[in-house]
Amino acid sequence: MTETIIQYQNLVYQYTNSNKLAFGDGKIGKGEHTLLLGSSGKGKTTLLHLLAGLLPVKHGEVLALGQNMSEMTHRALDRFRGENFGLIFQQAHLIKSLSVLENLEVARFFGNSKRAKNELKQLFSDLGIAEIASKRVTEISQGQAQRVSIARALVNRPKIIFCDEPTASLDDHSCGLVVNLLKSQAETYGATLIIATHDHRIKSEFPKQIEL
Amino acid sequence: MNLPLLSLKSLISKPLTSILSWLLLTFGVCIVTLILLVSDQLKSEINKNAAGINMVVGAKGSPLQIILSSIFHIDFPTGNISLKQADQLSKNRFITSAVPLSLGDSYRGRRIVGTTIAYPQLYQAQLSQGDWFVEDLEAVIGAEVANELSLKIGDEFASQHGLDEAGDDHGHHDFHVVGIMAPTNTVMDRLIIVSVRSVWLVHEHEEKQHAEEHHLEDSMFYLKRLKLEVTKEELENGAITSLLLTYKSPMAAVMLPRTINAMPDLQAASPAFETARLFNIIGTGVQVLNILGMVVVIISGISIFIALLNSLKERKYEIAIMRSLGASQSAIFIHVILEGFFLSVLGGITGLLVAHIGIGILGDTIDGLNTEVFFFLYEEVYILLGAIGLGFTASILPAIFALKTDISTTLSKG
């Protein structure tokens, strides 16, 4: 059995409108890329946000990298997330007032990155976006924006990369590319992927699946 | 990358709204500062020129007009008073000094004042070249007059009747310049001073009523307080425009006006009282302008507020992403506050600069204003702090909304 990277116990999320989502227990090992599956309304995104520290854990416990996230203060949780997690969403949501490169620098700044500035160049060429580094965010295509958002998630050498429907808005070809990219980059940086999705095209790529 | 840079980039990315807020603040701060500078300089100008003069006595008329014409040399005199009356008054026991002024003539728009050496001494004026006037038709000119009319010692000029440039020439009676005063930063710089008799002489000859020989033959009287030497005939018929009085004791302020105003031809005017009245009259206008300036400043604050609030709608996702990247709530708060802060600092500083450049331009066109562009008042620090405080206040609410952004809800919506 490999080393556990994240686990949760008795995890329950109570929305204000008495809608309660119970996730029970779960455990994910290091390097064990995992899909969170389930139809709409089952709480894929909620579980992902709880694990990524975007939602406060009120009932149950989440242990990530051996630390209990449920006991952290807001500030500590923000810092922990910035330093250890990378997040990728369906939409890239890049900061429009900045260039592509500056978007990555923002990630470096907020995440207290150990990565040197010139290493960003390597990341750009790895993801095939070196030539758009100095462009404004409004000038690049959606596919390019998604690659930039993947680069942004990788900037701080995260231990876990959380993805929320990363392929939902992509065609088959791009979908395959993104999945391969995610896998190879996770391999390169020794990160574990946790992907919430209902995209059937990628189910076969990841043996470990948590069905909600 | 750092927070100030991030805020700056955000401002630059929406240039039109940023420029609007900046311009509004610049304009508002400029108005408020300009009013402050102009009224301060007017006040110091007035106080400087009225210093040492307790009372002005002129012919019956408006006391304000007497002050304006005899101290600031901007209005027309109320009329003449007889030398005999002036002499009698000057012997009053409440008075230490009485300086006679004889107004009404000018040279190319500069006023010629018939007086004694005691007049420039009131302003501690020194000569930079030449000597004080002694003989008839000798003139001593102020520093500004020398400069602007390019007059040198030995130059001759003919006076004009009246106080503006359209007056008639007095003919061949040429004054000649014997002295030039050093700058005093008072009204003295803009005057041409001559003896009282010089003014009489110019007028007598124009009127051609009297024979020339009279003052050679008559015995001379010395009027001690007025420091004037006159013939008996001049004492009987001579006239001056006004007297500048200095009190011997504070009692004079109570006693003298009553005595003077009781005389049929004389009017007493207190510089302190009349300038206070003048400030009251100007004060309303100043207040209206000040309120206008404040309103513009407040509108600029509202424009900063609205601009930030509007941008938050678009930047909701960006803020959520920053949070997910590890930004704390306080970092987001500071990020938004900094935008308002930058705008207000920029607007405040440019507002002050424009006001100072404006006062420099005004100073060149309006006589009597200090033309120094970089003469700063400590109140300007308050204006700048006020502007910055405003920018801060305007961005507090948007910043609070920003830090309260629910990252999970925002990001789960796509």
Coordinates of N, CA and C in Angstrom, one line a residue, chain A residues 98-185:
Chain A
L98 N -3.9 41.2 -16.7 CA -2.5 40.8 -16.8 C -2.2 40.0 -18.0
S99 N -0.9 39.9 -18.3 CA -0.4 39.1 -19.4 C -0.4 37.6 -19.0
V100 N -0.2 36.7 -19.9 CA -0.2 35.3 -19.6 C 0.9 35.0 -18.5
L101 N 2.1 35.5 -18.8 CA 3.2 35.3 -17.9 C 2.9 35.9 -16.5
E102 N 2.3 37.1 -16.5 CA 2.0 37.7 -15.2 C 0.9 36.9 -14.4
N103 N 0.0 36.2 -15.1 CA -0.9 35.3 -14.5 C -0.2 34.2 -13.7
L104 N 0.9 33.7 -14.2 CA 1.6 32.7 -13.5 C 2.4 33.3 -12.4
E105 N 2.8 34.5 -12.6 CA 3.6 35.2 -11.5 C 2.7 35.5 -10.3
V106 N 1.4 35.8 -10.6 CA 0.4 35.9 -9.5 C 0.3 34.7 -8.7
A107 N 0.3 33.5 -9.3 CA 0.2 32.2 -8.6 C 1.5 32.0 -7.8
R108 N 2.6 32.4 -8.4 CA 3.9 32.3 -7.6 C 3.8 33.2 -6.4
F109 N 3.3 34.4 -6.5 CA 3.2 35.3 -5.4 C 2.3 34.9 -4.3
F110 N 1.1 34.5 -4.7 CA 0.1 34.1 -3.6 C 0.5 32.7 -3.0
G111 N 1.1 31.9 -3.8 CA 1.4 30.5 -3.3 C 2.8 30.4 -2.6
N112 N 3.5 31.5 -2.4 CA 4.8 31.5 -1.8 C 5.7 30.5 -2.5
S113 N 5.7 30.6 -3.8 CA 6.4 29.5 -4.6 C 7.9 29.5 -4.3
K114 N 8.4 28.2 -4.3 CA 9.8 28.0 -4.2 C 10.4 28.0 -5.6
R115 N 9.6 28.0 -6.6 CA 10.1 27.9 -7.9 C 10.7 29.2 -8.4
A116 N 11.8 29.2 -9.0 CA 12.5 30.4 -9.5 C 11.7 30.9 -10.7
K117 N 11.9 32.2 -10.9 CA 11.1 32.9 -12.0 C 11.5 32.3 -13.3
N118 N 12.8 32.0 -13.5 CA 13.2 31.5 -14.9 C 12.7 30.1 -15.1
E119 N 12.3 29.4 -14.1 CA 11.7 28.1 -14.3 C 10.4 28.1 -15.0
L120 N 9.7 29.3 -14.9 CA 8.4 29.4 -15.6 C 8.6 29.2 -17.1
K121 N 9.7 29.5 -17.6 CA 9.9 29.4 -19.1 C 9.8 27.9 -19.4
Q122 N 10.5 27.1 -18.6 CA 10.5 25.6 -18.8 C 9.0 25.1 -18.8
L123 N 8.3 25.6 -17.9 CA 6.9 25.2 -17.7 C 6.1 25.6 -19.0
F124 N 6.4 26.8 -19.5 CA 5.7 27.2 -20.7 C 6.0 26.3 -21.9
S125 N 7.3 26.0 -22.0 CA 7.6 25.2 -23.2 C 7.1 23.8 -23.0
D126 N 7.0 23.2 -21.8 CA 6.5 21.9 -21.5 C 5.0 21.9 -22.0
L127 N 4.3 23.0 -21.8 CA 2.9 23.0 -22.1 C 2.6 23.5 -23.5
G128 N 3.7 23.9 -24.2 CA 3.5 24.3 -25.6 C 2.9 25.7 -25.7
I129 N 3.1 26.6 -24.7 CA 2.5 27.9 -24.7 C 3.6 29.0 -24.6
A130 N 4.8 28.6 -24.9 CA 5.9 29.6 -24.8 C 5.7 30.8 -25.6
E131 N 5.1 30.6 -26.8 CA 5.0 31.8 -27.7 C 3.9 32.8 -27.3
I132 N 3.1 32.4 -26.4 CA 2.0 33.4 -26.0 C 2.3 34.0 -24.6
A133 N 3.5 33.7 -24.1 CA 3.8 34.1 -22.7 C 3.5 35.6 -22.5
S134 N 3.9 36.4 -23.5 CA 3.8 37.9 -23.3 C 2.5 38.5 -23.8
K135 N 1.6 37.6 -24.3 CA 0.3 38.1 -24.8 C -0.6 38.5 -23.7
R136 N -1.6 39.3 -24.1 CA -2.6 39.6 -23.1 C -3.6 38.5 -23.1
V137 N -4.2 38.2 -21.9 CA -5.1 37.1 -21.7 C -6.3 37.1 -22.7
T138 N -6.7 38.4 -23.1 CA -7.9 38.5 -24.0 C -7.5 38.1 -25.4
E139 N -6.2 38.0 -25.7 CA -5.8 37.7 -27.1 C -5.7 36.2 -27.4
I140 N -5.8 35.4 -26.4 CA -5.5 33.9 -26.6 C -6.8 33.1 -26.7
S141 N -6.7 31.9 -27.3 CA -7.9 31.1 -27.6 C -8.2 30.4 -26.3
Q142 N -9.4 29.8 -26.3 CA -9.9 29.1 -25.1 C -9.0 27.9 -24.7
G143 N -8.6 27.2 -25.8 CA -7.7 26.0 -25.5 C -6.4 26.5 -24.9
Q144 N -5.9 27.6 -25.4 CA -4.6 28.1 -24.9 C -4.8 28.5 -23.4
A145 N -6.0 29.2 -23.2 CA -6.3 29.6 -21.8 C -6.3 28.5 -20.9
Q146 N -6.9 27.3 -21.3 CA -7.0 26.1 -20.5 C -5.6 25.6 -20.1
R147 N -4.7 25.7 -21.2 CA -3.3 25.2 -20.9 C -2.6 26.2 -19.9
V148 N -2.9 27.5 -20.1 CA -2.3 28.5 -19.1 C -2.8 28.2 -17.7
S149 N -4.1 27.8 -17.6 CA -4.6 27.5 -16.2 C -4.0 26.2 -15.7
I150 N -3.7 25.3 -16.6 CA -2.9 24.1 -16.1 C -1.5 24.5 -15.6
A151 N -0.9 25.3 -16.4 CA 0.4 25.8 -16.0 C 0.3 26.5 -14.7
R152 N -0.7 27.3 -14.5 CA -0.9 28.1 -13.3 C -1.0 27.1 -12.1
A153 N -1.7 26.0 -12.3 CA -1.9 25.1 -11.2 C -0.6 24.4 -10.9
L154 N 0.3 24.3 -11.9 CA 1.6 23.6 -11.6 C 2.7 24.5 -11.1
V155 N 2.5 25.8 -11.1 CA 3.6 26.7 -10.8 C 4.2 26.4 -9.4
N156 N 3.4 26.1 -8.5 CA 3.9 26.0 -7.1 C 4.3 24.6 -6.7
R157 N 4.5 23.7 -7.8 CA 4.9 22.3 -7.5 C 4.0 21.7 -6.5
P158 N 2.7 21.6 -6.9 CA 1.7 21.1 -5.9 C 1.8 19.6 -5.7
K159 N 1.4 19.1 -4.5 CA 1.4 17.7 -4.2 C 0.1 17.1 -4.8
I160 N -1.0 17.9 -4.8 CA -2.2 17.4 -5.3 C -2.8 18.4 -6.3
I161 N -3.2 17.9 -7.4 CA -3.9 18.8 -8.4 C -5.4 18.4 -8.4
F162 N -6.2 19.4 -8.1 CA -7.7 19.2 -8.1 C -8.2 19.7 -9.4
C163 N -9.0 18.9 -10.1 CA -9.6 19.4 -11.4 C -11.1 19.3 -11.3
D164 N -11.8 20.3 -11.7 CA -13.2 20.3 -11.7 C -13.7 20.4 -13.1
E165 N -14.2 19.2 -13.7 CA -14.6 19.2 -15.0 C -13.7 19.8 -16.0
P166 N -12.4 19.4 -16.0 CA -11.4 20.1 -16.9 C -11.7 19.9 -18.3
T167 N -12.4 18.8 -18.7 CA -12.6 18.5 -20.1 C -14.0 18.8 -20.7
A168 N -14.9 19.2 -19.8 CA -16.3 19.3 -20.2 C -16.5 20.2 -21.4
S169 N -15.7 21.3 -21.5 CA -16.0 22.2 -22.7 C -15.1 21.9 -23.8
L170 N -14.4 20.8 -23.9 CA -13.4 20.5 -24.9 C -14.0 19.4 -25.9
D171 N -13.5 19.5 -27.2 CA -13.9 18.5 -28.1 C -13.0 17.2 -27.8
D172 N -13.3 16.1 -28.5 CA -12.6 14.9 -28.2 C -11.1 15.0 -28.3
H173 N -10.7 15.6 -29.4 CA -9.2 15.7 -29.6 C -8.6 16.5 -28.5
S174 N -9.1 17.6 -28.1 CA -8.5 18.5 -27.1 C -8.6 17.7 -25.7
C175 N -9.7 17.0 -25.6 CA -10.0 16.3 -24.3 C -8.8 15.3 -24.1
G176 N -8.5 14.5 -25.2 CA -7.4 13.6 -25.1 C -6.1 14.3 -24.7
L177 N -5.8 15.4 -25.4 CA -4.6 16.1 -25.2 C -4.5 16.6 -23.7
V178 N -5.6 17.1 -23.2 CA -5.6 17.7 -21.9 C -5.3 16.5 -20.9
V179 N -6.0 15.4 -21.1 CA -5.8 14.3 -20.1 C -4.4 13.8 -20.1
N180 N -3.8 13.7 -21.4 CA -2.4 13.3 -21.4 C -1.5 14.3 -20.8
L181 N -1.8 15.5 -21.0 CA -1.0 16.6 -20.5 C -1.0 16.5 -18.9
L182 N -2.2 16.4 -18.4 CA -2.4 16.4 -16.9 C -1.6 15.2 -16.4
K183 N -1.8 14.0 -17.0 CA -1.1 12.8 -16.5 C 0.4 13.0 -16.5
S184 N 0.9 13.5 -17.7 CA 2.4 13.6 -17.8 C 2.9 14.6 -16.9
Q185 N 2.3 15.8 -16.7 CA 2.8 16.8 -15.8 C 2.7 16.3 -14.4

